[in-house]
PDB file of C-alpha atoms in Angstrom:
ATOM      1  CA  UNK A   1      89.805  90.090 117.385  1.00  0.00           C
ATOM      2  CA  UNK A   2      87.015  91.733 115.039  1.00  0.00           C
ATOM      3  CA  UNK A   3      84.399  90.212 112.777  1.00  0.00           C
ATOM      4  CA  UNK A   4      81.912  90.121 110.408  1.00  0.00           C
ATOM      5  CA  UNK A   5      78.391  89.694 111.386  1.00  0.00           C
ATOM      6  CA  UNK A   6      75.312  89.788 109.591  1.00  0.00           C
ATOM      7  CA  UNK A   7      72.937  92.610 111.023  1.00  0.00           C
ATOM      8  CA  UNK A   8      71.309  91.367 113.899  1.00  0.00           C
ATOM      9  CA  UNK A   9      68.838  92.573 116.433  1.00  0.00           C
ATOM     10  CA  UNK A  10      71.138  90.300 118.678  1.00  0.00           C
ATOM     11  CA  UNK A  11      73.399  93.668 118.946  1.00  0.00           C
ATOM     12  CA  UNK A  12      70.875  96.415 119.137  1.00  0.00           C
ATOM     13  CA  UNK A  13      72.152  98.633 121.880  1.00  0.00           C
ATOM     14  CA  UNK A  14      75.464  98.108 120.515  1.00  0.00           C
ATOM     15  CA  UNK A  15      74.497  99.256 117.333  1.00  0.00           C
ATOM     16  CA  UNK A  16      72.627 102.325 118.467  1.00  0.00           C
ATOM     17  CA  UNK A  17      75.302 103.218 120.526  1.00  0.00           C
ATOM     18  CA  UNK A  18      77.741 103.523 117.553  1.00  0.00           C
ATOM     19  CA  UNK A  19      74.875 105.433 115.746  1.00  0.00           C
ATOM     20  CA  UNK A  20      74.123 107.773 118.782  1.00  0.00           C
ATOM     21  CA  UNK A  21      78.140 108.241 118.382  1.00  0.00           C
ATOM     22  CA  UNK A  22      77.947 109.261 114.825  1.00  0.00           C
ATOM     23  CA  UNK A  23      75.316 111.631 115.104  1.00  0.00           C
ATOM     24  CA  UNK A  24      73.175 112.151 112.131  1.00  0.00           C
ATOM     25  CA  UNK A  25      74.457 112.283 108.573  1.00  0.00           C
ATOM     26  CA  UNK A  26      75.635 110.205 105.462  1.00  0.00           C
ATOM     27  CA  UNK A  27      78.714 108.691 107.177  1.00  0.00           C
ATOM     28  CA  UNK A  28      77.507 105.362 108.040  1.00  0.00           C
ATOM     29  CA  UNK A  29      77.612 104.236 104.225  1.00  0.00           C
ATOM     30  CA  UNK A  30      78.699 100.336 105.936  1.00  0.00           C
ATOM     31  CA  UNK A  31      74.693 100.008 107.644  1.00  0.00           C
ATOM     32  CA  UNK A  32      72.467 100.666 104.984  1.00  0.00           C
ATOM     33  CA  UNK A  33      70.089 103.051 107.020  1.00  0.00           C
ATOM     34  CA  UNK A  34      67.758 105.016 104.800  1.00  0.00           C
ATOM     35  CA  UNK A  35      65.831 108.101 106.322  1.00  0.00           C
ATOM     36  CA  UNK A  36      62.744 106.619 106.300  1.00  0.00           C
ATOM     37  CA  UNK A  37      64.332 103.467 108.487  1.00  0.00           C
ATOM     38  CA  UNK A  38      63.219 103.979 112.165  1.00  0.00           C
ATOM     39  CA  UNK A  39      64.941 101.847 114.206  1.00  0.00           C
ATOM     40  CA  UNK A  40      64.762 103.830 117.222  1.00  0.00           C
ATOM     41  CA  UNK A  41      62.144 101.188 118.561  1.00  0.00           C
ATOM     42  CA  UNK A  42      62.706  97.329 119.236  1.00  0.00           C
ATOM     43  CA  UNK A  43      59.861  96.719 116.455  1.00  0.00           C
ATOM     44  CA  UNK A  44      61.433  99.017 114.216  1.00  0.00           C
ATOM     45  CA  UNK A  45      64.901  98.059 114.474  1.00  0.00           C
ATOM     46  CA  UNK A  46      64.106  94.436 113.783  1.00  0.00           C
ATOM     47  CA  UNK A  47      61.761  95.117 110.971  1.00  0.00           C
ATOM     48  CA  UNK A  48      64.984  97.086 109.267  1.00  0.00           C
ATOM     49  CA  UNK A  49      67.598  94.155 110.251  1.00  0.00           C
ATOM     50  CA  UNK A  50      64.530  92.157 108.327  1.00  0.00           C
ATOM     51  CA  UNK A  51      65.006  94.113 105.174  1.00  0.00           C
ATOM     52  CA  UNK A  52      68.930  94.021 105.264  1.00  0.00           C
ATOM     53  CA  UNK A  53      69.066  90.114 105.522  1.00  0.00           C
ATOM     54  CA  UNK A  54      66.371  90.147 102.596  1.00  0.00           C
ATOM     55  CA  UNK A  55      68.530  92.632 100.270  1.00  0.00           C
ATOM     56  CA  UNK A  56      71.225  89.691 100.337  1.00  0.00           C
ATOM     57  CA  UNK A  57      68.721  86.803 100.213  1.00  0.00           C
ATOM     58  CA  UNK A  58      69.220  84.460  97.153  1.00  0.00           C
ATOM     59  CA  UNK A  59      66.357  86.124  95.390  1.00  0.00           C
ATOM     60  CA  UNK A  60      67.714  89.691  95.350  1.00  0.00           C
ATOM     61  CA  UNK A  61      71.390  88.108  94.288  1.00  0.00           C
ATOM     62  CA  UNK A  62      69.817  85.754  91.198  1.00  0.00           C
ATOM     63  CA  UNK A  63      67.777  89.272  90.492  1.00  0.00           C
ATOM     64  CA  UNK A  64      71.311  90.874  90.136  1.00  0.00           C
ATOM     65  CA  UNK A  65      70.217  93.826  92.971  1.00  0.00           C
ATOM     66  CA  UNK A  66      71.685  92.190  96.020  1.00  0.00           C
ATOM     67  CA  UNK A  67      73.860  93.873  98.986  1.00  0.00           C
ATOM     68  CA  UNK A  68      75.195  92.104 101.832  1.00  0.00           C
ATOM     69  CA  UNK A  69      75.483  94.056 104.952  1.00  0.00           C
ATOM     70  CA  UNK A  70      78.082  93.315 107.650  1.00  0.00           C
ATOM     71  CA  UNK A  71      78.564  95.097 111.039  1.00  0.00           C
ATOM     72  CA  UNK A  72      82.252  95.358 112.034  1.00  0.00           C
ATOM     73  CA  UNK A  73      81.717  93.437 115.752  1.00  0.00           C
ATOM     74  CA  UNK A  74      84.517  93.016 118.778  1.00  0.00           C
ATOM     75  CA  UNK A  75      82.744  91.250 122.011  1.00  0.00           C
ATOM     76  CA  UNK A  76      79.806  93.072 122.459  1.00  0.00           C
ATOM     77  CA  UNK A  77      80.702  96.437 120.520  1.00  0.00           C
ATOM     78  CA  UNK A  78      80.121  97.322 116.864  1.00  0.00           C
ATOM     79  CA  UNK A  79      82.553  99.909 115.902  1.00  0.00           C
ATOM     80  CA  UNK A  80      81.336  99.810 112.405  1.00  0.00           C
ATOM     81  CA  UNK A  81      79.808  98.625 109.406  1.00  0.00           C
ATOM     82  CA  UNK A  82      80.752  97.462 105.779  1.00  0.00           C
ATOM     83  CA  UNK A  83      78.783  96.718 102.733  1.00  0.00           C
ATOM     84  CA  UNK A  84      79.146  94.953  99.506  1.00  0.00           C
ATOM     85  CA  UNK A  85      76.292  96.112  96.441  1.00  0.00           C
ATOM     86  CA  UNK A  86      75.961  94.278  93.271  1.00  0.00           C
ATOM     87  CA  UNK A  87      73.651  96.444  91.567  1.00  0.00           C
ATOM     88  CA  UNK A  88      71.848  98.273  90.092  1.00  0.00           C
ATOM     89  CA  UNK A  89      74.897  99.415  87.537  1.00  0.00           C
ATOM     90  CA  UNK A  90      73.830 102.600  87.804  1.00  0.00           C
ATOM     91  CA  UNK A  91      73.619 102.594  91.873  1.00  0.00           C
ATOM     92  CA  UNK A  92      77.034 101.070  91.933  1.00  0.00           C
ATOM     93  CA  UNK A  93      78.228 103.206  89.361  1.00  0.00           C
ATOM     94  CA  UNK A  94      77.775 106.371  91.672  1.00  0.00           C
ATOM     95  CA  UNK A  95      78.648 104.855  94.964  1.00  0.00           C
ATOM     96  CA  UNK A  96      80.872 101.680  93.976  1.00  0.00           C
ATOM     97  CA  UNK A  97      80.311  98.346  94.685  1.00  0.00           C
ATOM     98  CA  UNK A  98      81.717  98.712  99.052  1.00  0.00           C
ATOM     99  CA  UNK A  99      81.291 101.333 101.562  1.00  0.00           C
ATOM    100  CA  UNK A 100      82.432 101.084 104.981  1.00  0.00           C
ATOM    101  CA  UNK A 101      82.120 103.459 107.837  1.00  0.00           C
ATOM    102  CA  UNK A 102      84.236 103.366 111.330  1.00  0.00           C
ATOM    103  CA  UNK A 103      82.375 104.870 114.646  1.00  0.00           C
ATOM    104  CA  UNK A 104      84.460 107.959 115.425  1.00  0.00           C
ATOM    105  CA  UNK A 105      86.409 106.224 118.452  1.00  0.00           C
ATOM    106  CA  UNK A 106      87.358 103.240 116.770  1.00  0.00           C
ATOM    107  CA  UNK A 107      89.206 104.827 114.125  1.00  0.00           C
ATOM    108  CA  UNK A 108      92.730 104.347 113.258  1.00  0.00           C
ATOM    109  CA  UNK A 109      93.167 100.479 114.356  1.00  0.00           C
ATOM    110  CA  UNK A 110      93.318  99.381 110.922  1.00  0.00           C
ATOM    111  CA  UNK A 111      89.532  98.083 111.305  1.00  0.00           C
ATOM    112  CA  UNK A 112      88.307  99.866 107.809  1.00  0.00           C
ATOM    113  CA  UNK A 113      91.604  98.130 105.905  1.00  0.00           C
ATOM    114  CA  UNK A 114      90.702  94.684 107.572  1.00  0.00           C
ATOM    115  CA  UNK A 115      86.659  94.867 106.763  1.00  0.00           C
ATOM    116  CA  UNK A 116      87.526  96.334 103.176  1.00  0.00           C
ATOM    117  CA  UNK A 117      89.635  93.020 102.644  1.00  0.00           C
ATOM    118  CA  UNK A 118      87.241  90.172 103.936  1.00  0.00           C
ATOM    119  CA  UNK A 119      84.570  92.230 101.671  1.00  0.00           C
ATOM    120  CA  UNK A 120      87.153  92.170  98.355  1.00  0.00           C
ATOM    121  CA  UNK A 121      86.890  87.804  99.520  1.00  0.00           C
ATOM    122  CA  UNK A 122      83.333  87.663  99.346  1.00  0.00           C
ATOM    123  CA  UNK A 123      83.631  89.670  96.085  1.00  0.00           C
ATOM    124  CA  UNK A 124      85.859  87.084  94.932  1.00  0.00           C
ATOM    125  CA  UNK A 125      83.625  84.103  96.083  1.00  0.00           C
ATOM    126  CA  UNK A 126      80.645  85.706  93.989  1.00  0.00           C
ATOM    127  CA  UNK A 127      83.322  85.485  90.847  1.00  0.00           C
ATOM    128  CA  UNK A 128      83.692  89.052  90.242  1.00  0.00           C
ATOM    129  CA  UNK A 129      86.719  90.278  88.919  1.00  0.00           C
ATOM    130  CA  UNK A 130      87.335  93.880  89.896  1.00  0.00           C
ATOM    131  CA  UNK A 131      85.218  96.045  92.311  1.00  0.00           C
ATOM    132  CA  UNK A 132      84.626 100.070  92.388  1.00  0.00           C
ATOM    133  CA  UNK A 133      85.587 101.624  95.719  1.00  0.00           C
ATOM    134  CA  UNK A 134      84.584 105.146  95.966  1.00  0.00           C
ATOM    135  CA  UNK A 135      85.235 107.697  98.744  1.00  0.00           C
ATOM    136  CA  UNK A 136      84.697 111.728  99.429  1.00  0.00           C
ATOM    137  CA  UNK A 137      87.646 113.570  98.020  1.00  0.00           C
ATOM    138  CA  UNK A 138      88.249 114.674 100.838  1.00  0.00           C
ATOM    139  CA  UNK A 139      88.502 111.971 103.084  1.00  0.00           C
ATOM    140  CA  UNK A 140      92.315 110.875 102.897  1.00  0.00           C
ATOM    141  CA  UNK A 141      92.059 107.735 105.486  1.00  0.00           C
ATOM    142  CA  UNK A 142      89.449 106.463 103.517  1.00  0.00           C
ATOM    143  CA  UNK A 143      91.456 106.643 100.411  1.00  0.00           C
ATOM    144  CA  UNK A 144      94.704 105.321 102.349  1.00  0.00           C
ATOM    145  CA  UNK A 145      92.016 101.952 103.432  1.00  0.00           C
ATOM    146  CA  UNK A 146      91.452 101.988  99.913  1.00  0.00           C
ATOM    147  CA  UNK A 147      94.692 101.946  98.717  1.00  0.00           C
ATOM    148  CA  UNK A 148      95.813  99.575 100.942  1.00  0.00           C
ATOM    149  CA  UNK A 149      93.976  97.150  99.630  1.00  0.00           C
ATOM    150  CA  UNK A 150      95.329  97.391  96.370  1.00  0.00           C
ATOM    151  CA  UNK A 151      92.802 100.124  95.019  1.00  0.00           C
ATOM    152  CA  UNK A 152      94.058 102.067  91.849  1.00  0.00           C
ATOM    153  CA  UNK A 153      92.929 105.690  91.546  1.00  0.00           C
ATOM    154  CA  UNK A 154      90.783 106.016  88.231  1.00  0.00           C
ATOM    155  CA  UNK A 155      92.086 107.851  85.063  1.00  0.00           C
ATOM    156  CA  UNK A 156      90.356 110.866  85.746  1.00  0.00           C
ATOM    157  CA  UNK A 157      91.103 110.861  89.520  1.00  0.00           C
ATOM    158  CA  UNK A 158      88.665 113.115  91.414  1.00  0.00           C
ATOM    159  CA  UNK A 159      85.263 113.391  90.117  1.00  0.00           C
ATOM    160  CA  UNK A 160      81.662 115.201  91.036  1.00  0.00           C
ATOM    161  CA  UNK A 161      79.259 112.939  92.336  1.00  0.00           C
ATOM    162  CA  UNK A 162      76.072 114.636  93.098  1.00  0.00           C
ATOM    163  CA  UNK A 163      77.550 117.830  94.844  1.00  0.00           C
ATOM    164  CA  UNK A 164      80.427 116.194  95.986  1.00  0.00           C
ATOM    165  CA  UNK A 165      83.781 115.430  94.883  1.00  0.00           C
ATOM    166  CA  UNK A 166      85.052 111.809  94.874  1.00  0.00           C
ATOM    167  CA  UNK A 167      87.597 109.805  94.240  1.00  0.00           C
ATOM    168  CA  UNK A 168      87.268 106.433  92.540  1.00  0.00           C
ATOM    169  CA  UNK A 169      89.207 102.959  92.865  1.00  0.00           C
ATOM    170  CA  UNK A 170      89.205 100.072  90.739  1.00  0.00           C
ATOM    171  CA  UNK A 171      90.482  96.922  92.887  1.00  0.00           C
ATOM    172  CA  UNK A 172      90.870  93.925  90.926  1.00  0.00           C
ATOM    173  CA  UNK A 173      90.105  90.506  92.911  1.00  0.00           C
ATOM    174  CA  UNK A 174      90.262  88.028  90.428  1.00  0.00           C
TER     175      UNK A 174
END
């Protein structure tokens, strides 16, 4: 049975395993791994699990710029990673308030649909009413996970986001 864990250096070879599986790129939306995050080292790693836990400490959520990570865990594996932002309007505006990524061979078990939904409950616990889900245009199992969850495509359906298309979901919660 998966769950939700907060980022820990508990599972670092898990976690650069799934990484090593993705291969570089913008895909793992769920971890919160900037490019100037090396976590390639023990020191490094850590330092980076530091700054997640601290971007969904009680200061950063009464400041209104908060974002809990969660890695998508199963034993000892993590086949993913989901994360909930509540600000800036502007950052959540382009990206939505939860991404989620799936490592390529744990796709398809319904993980992205489960994490989405314990992610809508935290939303709910923090009292907001509605959350923005976006994904790539393109990406049709992302848009089924959103879906699935009761997502509703926006009026103006697909729209450009940088140099990509999107789609965007409103899912109310409250």
């Amino acid at each position: 049975m998966p769950e939700l864990v907060a980022p820990t250096v508990r599972l670092r070879s898990a976690w650069l395993e799934a990484h090593d599986e993705w291969g570089p790129g913008r895909h793992e939306d769920g971890f919160g791994l900037g490019p100037s995050d090396e976590v390639g080292s023990p020191d490094g790693f850590a330092a980076w699990v530091t700054s997640l836990a601290e971007q969904s400490g009680p200061e950063a959520v009464a400041a209104g710029h908060a974002c809990t990570y969660r890695w998508i865990v199963e034993g000892d594996s993590v086949h993913g990673g989901v994360a909930l932002r509540l600000g800036p309007d502007d950052y959540v505006l382009r990206f939505g308030h939860v991404g989620y990524g799936i490592r390529p061979s744990s796709r398809r078990r319904g993980l992205a649909t489960w994490a989405l939904g314990r992610m809508l409950d935290e939303a709910r616990g923090l009292g907001l009413e509605h959350v923005l889900v976006v994904c790539e245009a393109s990406n049709t199992a992302s848009a089924l996970t959103i879906e699935r969850n009761g997502g509703v495509l926006e009026p103006a359906g697909a729209r450009e986001a940088g140099a990509d298309a999107v789609r965007r979901y409103r899912i109310t919660i409250a």
